[in-house]
XYZ file of C-alpha atoms in Angstrom:
244
model
C 4.276 45.897 -4.290
C 4.632 43.369 -7.099
C 7.554 42.404 -9.257
C 9.863 44.105 -6.744
C 8.568 47.514 -7.807
C 6.333 50.005 -5.996
C 4.828 53.398 -6.603
C 2.828 55.677 -4.316
C 0.023 57.487 -6.181
C -0.558 60.130 -3.536
C 0.309 63.477 -5.226
C 2.189 64.742 -2.188
C 4.379 61.627 -2.063
C 5.446 60.230 -5.401
C 7.844 57.641 -3.953
C 8.708 54.834 -6.319
C 11.429 52.241 -6.869
C 12.394 48.730 -5.844
C 12.445 46.850 -2.563
C 15.406 48.890 -1.286
C 13.611 52.194 -1.814
C 10.387 50.718 -0.416
C 11.943 49.723 2.908
C 13.726 53.044 3.228
C 10.547 54.983 2.409
C 8.844 53.223 5.323
C 11.839 53.935 7.578
C 12.287 50.227 8.198
C 15.998 50.594 7.483
C 18.284 53.596 7.643
C 19.188 55.585 4.553
C 22.744 54.264 4.556
C 21.984 50.758 5.862
C 21.876 47.538 3.867
C 18.406 46.017 3.494
C 19.634 42.414 3.389
C 19.824 41.893 7.183
C 16.214 43.085 7.428
C 15.055 40.797 4.617
C 16.891 37.808 6.092
C 15.399 38.429 9.522
C 11.801 38.686 8.310
C 12.008 35.955 5.652
C 9.606 37.622 3.252
C 7.736 35.291 0.959
C 6.632 35.786 -2.599
C 2.790 35.796 -2.443
C 2.487 34.421 -5.977
C 4.839 31.581 -5.071
C 2.907 30.839 -1.868
C -0.522 30.759 -3.486
C 0.804 28.625 -6.318
C 1.857 26.073 -3.722
C -1.505 26.230 -1.931
C -3.395 25.863 -5.207
C -1.351 22.826 -6.254
C -1.586 21.093 -2.880
C -5.348 21.639 -2.844
C -5.836 20.267 -6.361
C -3.623 17.236 -5.710
C -5.441 16.493 -2.454
C -8.786 16.515 -4.272
C -7.350 13.768 -6.485
C -5.821 11.718 -3.647
C -9.038 11.763 -1.609
C -10.444 9.460 -4.274
C -7.946 6.781 -3.184
C -8.584 7.059 0.552
C -10.334 3.672 0.606
C -6.879 2.090 0.248
C -5.902 3.449 3.673
C -9.148 2.851 5.540
C -8.180 -0.575 6.914
C -4.925 0.779 8.310
C -6.632 3.694 10.075
C -9.236 1.373 11.577
C -6.468 -0.941 12.781
C -5.169 2.049 14.763
C -8.615 2.602 16.253
C -9.378 5.706 14.203
C -12.823 4.620 13.027
C -14.443 8.049 12.821
C -11.568 9.513 10.854
C -11.407 6.485 8.550
C -15.050 7.093 7.632
C -14.448 10.769 6.842
C -13.078 12.463 3.738
C -10.405 14.384 5.621
C -7.492 12.340 4.303
C -6.169 10.951 1.033
C -3.789 8.284 -0.197
C -1.064 8.332 -2.830
C -0.874 4.889 -4.515
C 2.537 3.619 -5.621
C 1.431 3.454 -9.239
C -0.009 6.983 -9.419
C 2.216 9.459 -11.269
C 1.110 12.987 -10.431
C 3.107 14.326 -13.371
C 0.414 12.973 -15.674
C -2.049 15.447 -14.150
C 0.001 18.377 -12.879
C 2.849 20.588 -14.007
C 6.298 19.406 -12.904
C 7.287 22.852 -11.606
C 4.059 23.214 -9.629
C 4.647 19.826 -7.993
C 8.178 20.846 -7.086
C 7.002 24.127 -5.547
C 4.399 22.155 -3.597
C 7.121 19.912 -2.180
C 5.725 16.776 -3.810
C 8.826 16.010 -5.912
C 12.366 15.702 -4.579
C 15.569 16.922 -6.219
C 15.613 13.838 -8.460
C 12.019 14.342 -9.569
C 10.762 11.422 -7.487
C 7.429 11.522 -5.674
C 7.766 12.172 -1.956
C 4.369 10.855 -0.833
C 3.920 7.586 -2.695
C 2.497 4.770 -0.588
C 1.477 7.156 2.178
C -1.705 8.317 3.833
C -2.009 12.031 3.127
C -2.979 14.176 6.099
C -3.644 17.784 5.013
C -2.210 20.587 7.126
C -4.275 23.736 6.798
C -4.002 27.167 8.349
C -6.767 28.599 10.465
C -7.827 30.445 7.289
C -8.275 27.074 5.517
C -5.197 27.366 3.277
C -3.685 23.938 2.603
C 0.048 24.553 3.109
C 1.567 21.111 3.797
C 0.986 17.371 3.713
C 2.107 14.964 6.382
C 2.393 11.483 4.877
C 2.296 8.214 6.868
C 3.730 5.101 5.222
C 1.534 2.034 5.538
C 4.147 -0.603 4.708
C 6.026 -1.676 7.865
C 9.409 -1.971 6.125
C 9.640 1.759 5.318
C 12.410 3.381 7.352
C 10.930 6.892 7.340
C 7.382 6.345 8.568
C 6.353 10.017 8.614
C 7.316 12.485 5.940
C 6.277 16.100 5.384
C 6.229 18.126 2.208
C 9.486 20.004 1.840
C 9.932 23.625 2.785
C 10.555 26.023 -0.075
C 12.479 29.296 0.068
C 10.443 31.963 1.797
C 7.788 29.497 2.977
C 7.239 28.330 6.533
C 8.086 24.769 7.510
C 5.426 22.401 8.790
C 6.669 23.065 12.347
C 5.098 26.523 12.113
C 1.612 25.028 11.923
C -0.660 22.795 13.959
C -2.618 19.817 12.695
C -6.338 20.607 12.998
C -5.852 24.345 13.527
C -8.257 24.909 10.649
C -11.019 23.403 12.804
C -10.789 26.251 15.293
C -13.138 28.309 13.138
C -15.920 25.729 13.420
C -18.744 26.547 15.787
C -18.845 24.133 18.699
C -19.881 23.995 22.316
C -16.544 22.698 23.567
C -14.906 24.645 26.392
C -11.601 22.769 26.533
C -9.109 22.145 23.722
C -6.242 19.663 23.902
C -2.773 20.162 22.461
C -0.587 17.142 21.803
C 2.275 16.088 19.557
C 1.667 14.664 16.103
C -1.315 13.487 14.120
C -2.039 10.071 15.630
C -2.450 11.424 19.164
C -4.658 14.223 17.854
C -6.974 11.812 16.067
C -7.004 9.427 19.039
C -8.251 12.254 21.246
C -10.866 13.108 18.625
C -11.981 9.496 18.699
C -12.618 9.920 22.435
C -14.700 13.041 21.829
C -12.140 15.753 22.592
C -11.336 18.800 20.500
C -7.618 18.505 19.775
C -4.713 19.949 17.813
C -1.272 18.473 17.258
C 2.075 20.210 16.922
C 4.880 19.037 14.639
C 7.689 20.582 16.658
C 8.617 21.343 20.221
C 7.571 24.986 20.084
C 4.037 25.322 18.692
C 3.194 28.800 17.436
C 0.102 29.595 19.520
C 0.363 33.381 19.669
C -1.028 33.838 16.148
C -4.068 31.723 17.126
C -4.872 33.762 20.232
C -8.097 35.225 18.858
C -9.457 31.775 18.012
C -8.238 30.148 21.219
C -9.743 32.860 23.406
C -13.221 31.345 23.197
C -12.024 28.244 25.043
C -11.924 28.210 28.837
C -8.810 26.063 28.993
C -6.062 24.344 27.047
C -4.659 20.987 28.133
C -1.210 19.994 26.895
C -0.852 16.229 26.532
C 2.657 15.377 25.343
C 4.351 11.988 25.384
C 7.711 11.113 26.894
C 9.580 10.115 23.755
C 13.312 10.378 24.171
C 15.537 12.455 21.955
C 19.287 12.926 22.037
C 21.052 16.268 22.257
C 24.822 16.002 22.124
C 24.617 12.369 23.221
C 22.510 13.295 26.234
C 18.941 11.926 26.195
C 16.229 14.378 27.257
C 12.465 14.204 27.340
C 10.556 16.017 24.652
C 7.794 16.863 27.081
């Protein structure tokens, strides 16, 4: 199924047509039903669009890793010495214009340019967010300067693509062979790396409802999962509640 057109080459079938005919051929919608409720519910993504984003984010990260030395002092000041000595992060300098190296449309699809064409990650440490299959799908950027109002910022969500809340920081490390029997789940990147610094295997969620079901196969080799969430306050209709 590509270009919104399909064709079945089995001689006894011969079905062909667009997305409407495709869904009806699979009996996913009734013959007289509209397909739009089904499409809206399942939020189908364009695979070409998705891989274009992954390819751009990966290429940009390879460039930004070369500037990670500019963020090393900050990470060490937070006690993240092991991570600061690794190549698992990058940095986007204020004077680096990605449009000199990459296509404007690709950067927009990757969520690295806003609606005004301005860079979204300048002056920030770049933490890559990868899927368990190693696809780089988002950045989470941490501003180093203390006067920045929005300290944390994620790459924007594009139509048909999952937001950063659908992923976990460090979930790509689940495929690594290790002798650990316990894995920790916390909120955010800093707590995850702090636990790593103490020798734990950890992942961090970006929302209140981490999607763990899709990771069941990889989590099954652990004997236990420990949830370590903080008690930050949030307000819902003027009523403060605990995130944990």
